[in-house]
């Protein structure tokens, strides 16, 4: 489909759920042989096996709250979104939430709370979390707002409800921007795609708060920009091993060690790769490759899935995968409603 087509919206939201559901199998594993990944993925095709449903985790649980809030309020409403996070957590606390964020979610359910951003600020001795929990649920912001400035602003605020460290919420901004650009067809020109992300993040990471956090945490001056430059270097090389990707970009629970990694997975899998089956399309390659990195597999596959799904569209997703994953059909219906909201709010339409 063309830029911002319904197929791209559906692809983005559904592939994010799939990444989370199929990635859960390997979350936290240090080494994941590609053979195990392919076995896991092919078991989804096997209807005779009567495989049960793969459950989604906190990544999807929180993304669903974001989606429902944006749709119900037809804009960003921090009170409403915070309430939904808290309610979802108390209804289903066993979805694999990060160990720190649980405290925030408990505080958010207090009716006495005045400032919904305060519990997040109290995390980690007042510095706030740099985990990838803001980024893992950032894709819907790109699907609700056509204007890039809105995508950046609301993805940041939405993440700040749980992640007040700039290394946490700027990861969410980067993830939302990647989905936003992919939705416009920007992955047709991969070099330009990464350049545009660098230009945007130069500005995002240029402020005082970001510079301060980077200094305290002993990171590069503009940590996400630095990682995007590493991605560009990796893209220029003919062969890149999984070990190199992990050592250059990471596969961990910090936004800095997972959002750039997810972006790299998408870019790397735009073309066929030796380590992946020939009959796989780009979206299948992206999910499989994300899982093979090990580490925070559900979250990296979820984020890579959203970016790749916005590029390839819903047609690229195997039906058998959709059938196996909890919440995938639901995501498909939500995508249609987000598509309507997006086009209603576009200038002049
Ligand atoms: O970021 P968050 O929501 O976790 C998301 C991850 C995803 O992989 C999900 O799939 C799920 O498994 O969890 O939750 P947080 O608790 O805010 O952050 C995650 C972890 O990052 C924390 O439990 C800490 O181990 C670490 N972390 C920090 N450690 C030290 N100092 C995050 N921020 C800090 C910090 O400032
Ligand atoms: Mg999870
Ligand atoms: Mg995870």
Tab-separated table of C-alpha atoms and ligand atoms in Angstrom:
chain	number	residue	atom	x	y	z
A	1	UNK	CA	0.000	0.000	0.000
A	2	UNK	CA	0.872	3.672	-0.354
A	3	UNK	CA	2.005	5.964	2.453
A	4	UNK	CA	-0.099	5.604	5.624
A	5	UNK	CA	-2.332	2.933	4.016
A	6	UNK	CA	-4.589	0.781	6.178
A	7	UNK	CA	-2.418	-2.240	5.391
A	8	UNK	CA	0.582	-0.530	6.967
A	9	UNK	CA	-1.342	0.355	10.134
A	10	UNK	CA	-2.554	-3.220	10.486
A	11	UNK	CA	0.909	-4.589	9.774
A	12	UNK	CA	2.504	-2.380	12.412
A	13	UNK	CA	0.131	-3.139	15.254
A	14	UNK	CA	-0.269	-6.856	14.511
A	15	UNK	CA	3.449	-7.537	13.992
A	16	UNK	CA	4.235	-5.805	17.287
A	17	UNK	CA	1.940	-8.248	19.084
A	18	UNK	CA	3.454	-11.199	17.206
A	19	UNK	CA	6.975	-10.128	18.137
A	20	UNK	CA	5.990	-9.973	21.779
A	21	UNK	CA	4.141	-13.313	21.743
A	22	UNK	CA	6.708	-15.353	19.796
A	23	UNK	CA	9.630	-13.573	21.466
A	24	UNK	CA	8.478	-14.570	24.934
A	25	UNK	CA	9.869	-18.043	24.353
A	26	UNK	CA	13.470	-16.765	24.386
A	27	UNK	CA	13.343	-13.703	26.664
A	28	UNK	CA	16.456	-13.611	28.838
A	29	UNK	CA	18.246	-16.407	26.975
A	30	UNK	CA	21.907	-15.630	26.479
A	31	UNK	CA	22.374	-17.563	23.304
A	32	UNK	CA	19.629	-18.538	20.903
A	33	UNK	CA	20.669	-20.755	17.984
A	34	UNK	CA	18.899	-19.804	14.744
A	35	UNK	CA	17.856	-23.455	14.520
A	36	UNK	CA	15.780	-23.102	17.703
A	37	UNK	CA	14.195	-19.896	16.381
A	38	UNK	CA	13.193	-21.525	13.093
A	39	UNK	CA	11.867	-24.562	14.922
A	40	UNK	CA	9.771	-22.349	17.193
A	41	UNK	CA	8.413	-20.362	14.249
A	42	UNK	CA	7.633	-23.418	12.130
A	43	UNK	CA	5.726	-24.966	15.026
A	44	UNK	CA	3.256	-22.091	14.578
A	45	UNK	CA	2.458	-23.343	11.058
A	46	UNK	CA	1.781	-26.856	12.258
A	47	UNK	CA	-1.958	-27.031	12.854
A	48	UNK	CA	-1.886	-30.742	13.570
A	49	UNK	CA	0.169	-30.062	16.675
A	50	UNK	CA	-2.766	-28.219	18.184
A	51	UNK	CA	-0.420	-25.661	19.601
A	52	UNK	CA	-1.910	-23.505	22.282
A	53	UNK	CA	-2.105	-19.776	22.117
A	54	UNK	CA	1.066	-17.801	22.806
A	55	UNK	CA	0.251	-15.208	25.432
A	56	UNK	CA	1.309	-11.603	25.130
A	57	UNK	CA	3.331	-9.900	27.856
A	58	UNK	CA	3.531	-6.432	29.423
A	59	UNK	CA	4.746	-5.012	26.083
A	60	UNK	CA	1.372	-5.650	24.460
A	61	UNK	CA	-0.661	-5.157	27.651
A	62	UNK	CA	0.649	-1.591	27.939
A	63	UNK	CA	0.464	-0.884	24.194
A	64	UNK	CA	-3.209	-1.849	24.319
A	65	UNK	CA	-3.731	0.736	27.075
A	66	UNK	CA	-2.044	3.357	24.897
A	67	UNK	CA	-4.236	2.430	21.937
A	68	UNK	CA	-7.466	2.430	23.945
A	69	UNK	CA	-6.626	5.753	25.566
A	70	UNK	CA	-5.734	7.465	22.283
A	71	UNK	CA	-8.878	6.125	20.613
A	72	UNK	CA	-11.251	6.944	23.464
A	73	UNK	CA	-9.905	10.446	24.105
A	74	UNK	CA	-9.085	11.106	20.410
A	75	UNK	CA	-5.883	12.747	21.652
A	76	UNK	CA	-3.255	12.304	24.365
A	77	UNK	CA	-4.706	12.408	27.895
A	78	UNK	CA	-2.103	11.567	30.530
A	79	UNK	CA	-4.653	11.035	33.323
A	80	UNK	CA	-6.642	8.578	31.263
A	81	UNK	CA	-3.547	6.714	30.049
A	82	UNK	CA	-2.100	6.472	33.564
A	83	UNK	CA	-5.402	5.109	34.874
A	84	UNK	CA	-5.473	2.463	32.179
A	85	UNK	CA	-1.894	1.328	32.924
A	86	UNK	CA	-2.724	1.019	36.620
A	87	UNK	CA	-5.986	-0.817	35.981
A	88	UNK	CA	-4.424	-3.223	33.503
A	89	UNK	CA	-1.617	-4.022	35.937
A	90	UNK	CA	-3.944	-4.730	38.832
A	91	UNK	CA	-6.198	-6.893	36.649
A	92	UNK	CA	-3.270	-8.902	35.204
A	93	UNK	CA	-0.085	-8.432	37.233
A	94	UNK	CA	1.552	-11.591	35.897
A	95	UNK	CA	2.449	-10.366	32.410
A	96	UNK	CA	6.174	-10.117	33.081
A	97	UNK	CA	6.523	-6.433	33.950
A	98	UNK	CA	9.960	-4.983	34.745
A	99	UNK	CA	10.744	-5.226	38.435
A	100	UNK	CA	11.002	-1.449	38.929
A	101	UNK	CA	7.945	-0.310	37.003
A	102	UNK	CA	5.616	-2.312	39.235
A	103	UNK	CA	6.031	0.310	41.956
A	104	UNK	CA	5.015	3.058	39.550
A	105	UNK	CA	1.951	1.126	38.430
A	106	UNK	CA	0.868	0.579	42.039
A	107	UNK	CA	1.254	4.284	42.854
A	108	UNK	CA	-0.647	5.265	39.700
A	109	UNK	CA	-3.713	3.476	40.990
A	110	UNK	CA	-3.938	5.746	44.044
A	111	UNK	CA	-6.936	8.100	43.843
A	112	UNK	CA	-4.988	10.684	45.892
A	113	UNK	CA	-2.353	11.119	43.199
A	114	UNK	CA	-2.128	14.702	41.892
A	115	UNK	CA	0.736	14.538	39.427
A	116	UNK	CA	0.649	11.384	37.291
A	117	UNK	CA	4.307	11.905	36.310
A	118	UNK	CA	5.556	11.914	39.904
A	119	UNK	CA	5.747	8.144	40.585
A	120	UNK	CA	8.019	7.714	37.543
A	121	UNK	CA	10.318	10.498	38.791
A	122	UNK	CA	10.764	8.700	42.108
A	123	UNK	CA	12.281	5.613	40.450
A	124	UNK	CA	15.914	4.648	40.881
A	125	UNK	CA	16.815	7.254	43.502
A	126	UNK	CA	15.082	10.047	41.647
A	127	UNK	CA	16.781	9.599	38.293
A	128	UNK	CA	13.975	7.637	36.713
A	129	UNK	CA	14.078	4.386	34.744
A	130	UNK	CA	16.091	3.953	31.545
A	131	UNK	CA	14.370	0.628	30.805
A	132	UNK	CA	12.735	-0.017	27.435
A	133	UNK	CA	9.194	-0.065	28.847
A	134	UNK	CA	8.380	3.325	27.335
A	135	UNK	CA	9.714	2.352	23.925
A	136	UNK	CA	8.002	-1.048	23.799
A	137	UNK	CA	4.577	0.672	23.768
A	138	UNK	CA	5.488	3.707	21.611
A	139	UNK	CA	4.289	2.515	18.187
A	140	UNK	CA	0.626	3.534	18.644
A	141	UNK	CA	1.661	7.209	18.934
A	142	UNK	CA	2.934	7.040	15.366
A	143	UNK	CA	-0.386	5.505	14.286
A	144	UNK	CA	-2.557	8.151	15.967
A	145	UNK	CA	-0.835	11.385	14.958
A	146	UNK	CA	0.123	12.294	11.390
A	147	UNK	CA	2.190	15.275	12.487
A	148	UNK	CA	5.790	14.367	13.335
A	149	UNK	CA	6.044	16.964	16.097
A	150	UNK	CA	2.975	15.417	17.783
A	151	UNK	CA	4.460	11.924	17.463
A	152	UNK	CA	7.635	13.067	19.221
A	153	UNK	CA	5.894	15.072	21.924
A	154	UNK	CA	3.244	12.517	22.848
A	155	UNK	CA	5.548	9.493	22.625
A	156	UNK	CA	7.804	11.290	25.100
A	157	UNK	CA	4.988	12.181	27.493
A	158	UNK	CA	3.433	8.729	27.227
A	159	UNK	CA	6.744	7.143	28.177
A	160	UNK	CA	7.318	9.604	31.016
A	161	UNK	CA	4.347	8.138	32.873
A	162	UNK	CA	6.716	5.311	33.838
A	163	UNK	CA	10.169	6.330	32.554
A	164	UNK	CA	11.422	9.771	33.541
A	165	UNK	CA	15.090	9.268	32.601
A	166	UNK	CA	15.835	10.725	29.158
A	167	UNK	CA	17.522	7.470	28.174
A	168	UNK	CA	14.160	5.815	28.737
A	169	UNK	CA	11.759	8.290	27.150
A	170	UNK	CA	14.041	9.247	24.247
A	171	UNK	CA	14.095	5.578	23.314
A	172	UNK	CA	10.324	5.828	23.011
A	173	UNK	CA	10.666	8.925	20.820
A	174	UNK	CA	13.120	7.092	18.554
A	175	UNK	CA	10.882	4.019	18.279
A	176	UNK	CA	7.810	6.149	17.483
A	177	UNK	CA	9.785	8.120	14.862
A	178	UNK	CA	10.979	4.901	13.231
A	179	UNK	CA	7.372	3.662	12.937
A	180	UNK	CA	6.252	7.103	11.716
A	181	UNK	CA	8.851	7.161	8.924
A	182	UNK	CA	8.266	3.520	7.994
A	183	UNK	CA	4.548	4.212	7.659
A	184	UNK	CA	5.398	6.875	5.040
A	185	UNK	CA	7.434	4.374	3.015
A	186	UNK	CA	10.781	5.746	4.154
A	187	UNK	CA	12.348	2.262	4.366
A	188	UNK	CA	12.400	2.181	0.562
A	189	UNK	CA	15.559	4.283	0.978
A	190	UNK	CA	17.347	2.754	4.002
A	191	UNK	CA	20.323	5.153	4.012
A	192	UNK	CA	18.031	8.147	3.989
A	193	UNK	CA	15.860	6.527	6.672
A	194	UNK	CA	18.756	6.315	9.108
A	195	UNK	CA	19.933	9.833	8.213
A	196	UNK	CA	16.523	11.262	8.975
A	197	UNK	CA	16.456	9.483	12.337
A	198	UNK	CA	19.889	10.917	13.158
A	199	UNK	CA	18.767	14.441	12.224
A	200	UNK	CA	15.682	14.146	14.430
A	201	UNK	CA	17.520	12.624	17.381
A	202	UNK	CA	20.234	15.313	17.179
A	203	UNK	CA	17.518	17.756	18.096
A	204	UNK	CA	15.779	15.466	20.633
A	205	UNK	CA	19.026	14.750	22.475
A	206	UNK	CA	20.298	18.309	22.259
A	207	UNK	CA	18.557	19.632	25.360
A	208	UNK	CA	19.886	20.121	28.859
A	209	UNK	CA	18.053	17.196	30.493
A	210	UNK	CA	19.316	14.674	27.953
A	211	UNK	CA	22.896	15.948	28.116
A	212	UNK	CA	22.791	15.821	31.886
A	213	UNK	CA	21.504	12.227	32.059
A	214	UNK	CA	24.054	11.108	29.477
A	215	UNK	CA	26.872	12.661	31.485
A	216	UNK	CA	25.745	11.137	34.790
A	217	UNK	CA	25.321	7.699	33.241
A	218	UNK	CA	28.682	8.031	31.456
A	219	UNK	CA	27.221	7.591	28.004
A	220	UNK	CA	28.153	9.404	24.792
A	221	UNK	CA	27.038	13.031	24.582
A	222	UNK	CA	24.050	12.042	22.443
A	223	UNK	CA	23.694	8.323	23.167
A	224	UNK	CA	20.944	7.416	20.691
A	225	UNK	CA	22.630	9.396	17.901
A	226	UNK	CA	25.854	7.581	18.584
A	227	UNK	CA	24.059	4.226	18.280
A	228	UNK	CA	22.395	5.313	15.037
A	229	UNK	CA	25.845	6.072	13.624
A	230	UNK	CA	26.918	2.566	14.631
A	231	UNK	CA	23.904	1.175	12.764
A	232	UNK	CA	24.977	3.094	9.671
A	233	UNK	CA	28.477	1.617	9.934
A	234	UNK	CA	27.066	-1.906	10.299
A	235	UNK	CA	24.816	-1.359	7.275
A	236	UNK	CA	27.848	-0.507	5.138
A	237	UNK	CA	29.449	-3.844	5.859
A	238	UNK	CA	28.834	-6.901	3.722
A	239	UNK	CA	28.885	-9.386	6.600
A	240	UNK	CA	27.882	-8.825	10.212
A	241	UNK	CA	27.783	-11.563	12.832
A	242	UNK	CA	25.172	-11.805	15.571
A	243	UNK	CA	27.957	-11.415	18.149
A	244	UNK	CA	28.999	-8.121	16.575
A	245	UNK	CA	25.442	-6.805	16.594
A	246	UNK	CA	25.136	-7.666	20.274
A	247	UNK	CA	28.452	-6.076	21.191
A	248	UNK	CA	27.864	-2.917	19.092
A	249	UNK	CA	24.187	-2.341	19.833
A	250	UNK	CA	23.203	-4.633	22.719
A	251	UNK	CA	20.182	-6.851	23.366
A	252	UNK	CA	19.326	-5.756	26.891
A	253	UNK	CA	16.462	-4.273	28.844
A	254	UNK	CA	17.716	-0.644	28.644
A	255	UNK	CA	16.105	1.411	25.886
A	256	UNK	CA	19.593	2.352	24.674
A	257	UNK	CA	20.488	-1.322	24.302
A	258	UNK	CA	17.335	-2.396	22.498
A	259	UNK	CA	15.648	0.336	20.406
A	260	UNK	CA	18.634	0.863	18.059
A	261	UNK	CA	18.987	-2.937	17.928
A	262	UNK	CA	15.371	-3.315	16.809
A	263	UNK	CA	15.907	-0.687	14.098
A	264	UNK	CA	19.008	-2.527	12.924
A	265	UNK	CA	17.085	-5.829	12.728
A	266	UNK	CA	14.586	-4.246	10.346
A	267	UNK	CA	17.261	-2.667	8.132
A	268	UNK	CA	19.410	-5.794	8.066
A	269	UNK	CA	16.456	-7.965	7.030
A	270	UNK	CA	15.280	-5.773	4.145
A	271	UNK	CA	17.176	-8.210	1.922
A	272	UNK	CA	17.522	-12.001	2.053
A	273	UNK	CA	20.214	-13.271	4.406
A	274	UNK	CA	22.192	-16.470	4.328
A	275	UNK	CA	21.255	-17.448	7.874
A	276	UNK	CA	17.509	-17.191	7.139
A	277	UNK	CA	15.229	-19.441	5.057
A	278	UNK	CA	14.819	-18.432	1.401
A	279	UNK	CA	11.058	-18.782	1.597
A	280	UNK	CA	10.826	-16.140	4.309
A	281	UNK	CA	9.632	-12.661	3.385
A	282	UNK	CA	11.078	-9.539	4.979
A	283	UNK	CA	8.752	-9.478	7.938
A	284	UNK	CA	9.390	-13.103	8.830
A	285	UNK	CA	13.119	-12.494	8.486
A	286	UNK	CA	12.910	-9.508	10.824
A	287	UNK	CA	11.097	-11.413	13.569
A	288	UNK	CA	13.355	-14.475	13.266
A	289	UNK	CA	16.514	-12.373	13.317
A	290	UNK	CA	15.343	-10.407	16.370
A	291	UNK	CA	14.797	-13.630	18.313
A	292	UNK	CA	18.195	-15.008	17.329
A	293	UNK	CA	19.896	-12.102	19.106
A	294	UNK	CA	18.699	-13.420	22.464
A	295	UNK	CA	18.382	-11.138	25.485
A	296	UNK	CA	15.220	-9.052	25.608
A	297	UNK	CA	13.708	-10.939	22.676
A	298	UNK	CA	10.020	-10.200	23.235
A	299	UNK	CA	10.638	-6.470	23.369
A	300	UNK	CA	13.171	-6.257	20.525
A	301	UNK	CA	10.920	-8.392	18.284
A	302	UNK	CA	7.899	-6.324	19.315
A	303	UNK	CA	9.607	-3.039	18.378
A	304	UNK	CA	11.185	-4.423	15.204
A	305	UNK	CA	7.808	-5.959	14.338
A	306	UNK	CA	6.065	-2.585	14.567
A	307	UNK	CA	8.608	-0.879	12.289
A	308	UNK	CA	8.714	-3.770	9.812
A	309	UNK	CA	4.937	-4.226	9.846
A	310	UNK	CA	4.488	-0.556	8.936
A	311	UNK	CA	6.785	-1.152	5.960
A	312	UNK	CA	5.577	-4.491	4.593
A	313	UNK	CA	1.891	-4.251	5.540
A	314	UNK	CA	-0.534	-6.860	6.872
A	315	UNK	CA	-0.256	-9.076	3.764
A	316	UNK	CA	3.312	-9.970	4.752
A	317	UNK	CA	2.226	-11.600	8.008
A	318	UNK	CA	1.522	-15.357	7.930
A	319	UNK	CA	-2.073	-16.131	8.917
A	320	UNK	CA	-0.890	-19.079	10.986
A	321	UNK	CA	1.193	-16.733	13.158
A	322	UNK	CA	-1.744	-14.416	13.722
A	323	UNK	CA	-3.915	-17.338	14.798
A	324	UNK	CA	-1.403	-18.443	17.437
A	325	UNK	CA	-0.942	-15.124	19.167
A	326	UNK	CA	-3.181	-13.723	21.866
A	327	UNK	CA	-4.377	-10.231	21.021
A	328	UNK	CA	-3.345	-10.272	17.352
A	329	UNK	CA	-6.897	-10.175	15.950
A	330	UNK	CA	-7.732	-7.484	18.430
A	331	UNK	CA	-4.718	-5.424	17.341
A	332	UNK	CA	-5.924	-5.726	13.765
A	333	UNK	CA	-9.273	-4.172	14.664
A	334	UNK	CA	-7.643	-1.412	16.689
A	335	UNK	CA	-5.367	-0.616	13.747
A	336	UNK	CA	-8.411	0.110	11.616
A	337	UNK	CA	-9.732	2.568	14.187
A	338	UNK	CA	-6.324	4.236	14.546
A	339	UNK	CA	-6.148	4.577	10.773
A	340	UNK	CA	-9.453	6.478	10.867
A	341	UNK	CA	-8.300	8.718	13.722
A	342	UNK	CA	-5.028	9.457	11.927
A	343	UNK	CA	-6.733	10.483	8.722
A	344	UNK	CA	-9.398	12.509	10.508
A	345	UNK	CA	-6.778	14.590	12.221
A	346	UNK	CA	-4.594	15.144	9.172
A	347	UNK	CA	-4.467	18.806	8.114
A	348	UNK	CA	-7.350	19.682	5.813
A	349	UNK	CA	-9.001	16.266	6.039
B	1	LIG	O1	11.393	-0.599	31.454
B	1	LIG	P1	10.437	-1.541	32.074
B	1	LIG	O2	9.010	-1.310	31.856
B	1	LIG	O3	10.822	-3.017	31.637
B	1	LIG	C1	10.492	-3.467	30.371
B	1	LIG	C2	11.027	-4.839	30.189
B	1	LIG	C3	10.711	-5.432	28.861
B	1	LIG	O4	11.735	-6.338	28.487
B	1	LIG	C4	9.449	-6.197	29.130
B	1	LIG	O5	9.262	-7.246	28.197
B	1	LIG	C5	9.627	-6.695	30.544
B	1	LIG	O6	10.275	-7.907	30.618
B	1	LIG	O7	10.432	-5.707	31.168
B	1	LIG	O8	10.674	-1.691	33.632
B	1	LIG	P2	11.698	-0.984	34.619
B	1	LIG	O9	11.568	-1.751	35.866
B	1	LIG	O10	11.460	0.481	34.651
B	1	LIG	O11	13.123	-1.217	33.964
B	1	LIG	C6	13.563	-2.517	33.670
B	1	LIG	C7	14.860	-2.809	34.400
B	1	LIG	O12	15.896	-1.969	33.921
B	1	LIG	C8	14.820	-2.550	35.888
B	1	LIG	O13	14.184	-3.592	36.590
B	1	LIG	C9	16.290	-2.404	36.196
B	1	LIG	O14	16.889	-3.660	36.284
B	1	LIG	C10	16.813	-1.702	34.966
B	1	LIG	N1	16.895	-0.231	35.158
B	1	LIG	C11	17.772	0.394	35.940
B	1	LIG	N2	18.755	-0.088	36.716
B	1	LIG	C12	19.515	0.801	37.392
B	1	LIG	N3	19.318	2.133	37.322
B	1	LIG	C13	16.119	0.701	34.605
B	1	LIG	N4	16.494	1.945	35.012
B	1	LIG	C14	17.525	1.784	35.834
B	1	LIG	C15	18.342	2.698	36.559
B	1	LIG	O15	18.215	3.941	36.520
B	2	LIG	MG1	7.495	-8.335	28.050
B	3	LIG	MG1	11.042	-7.846	27.242
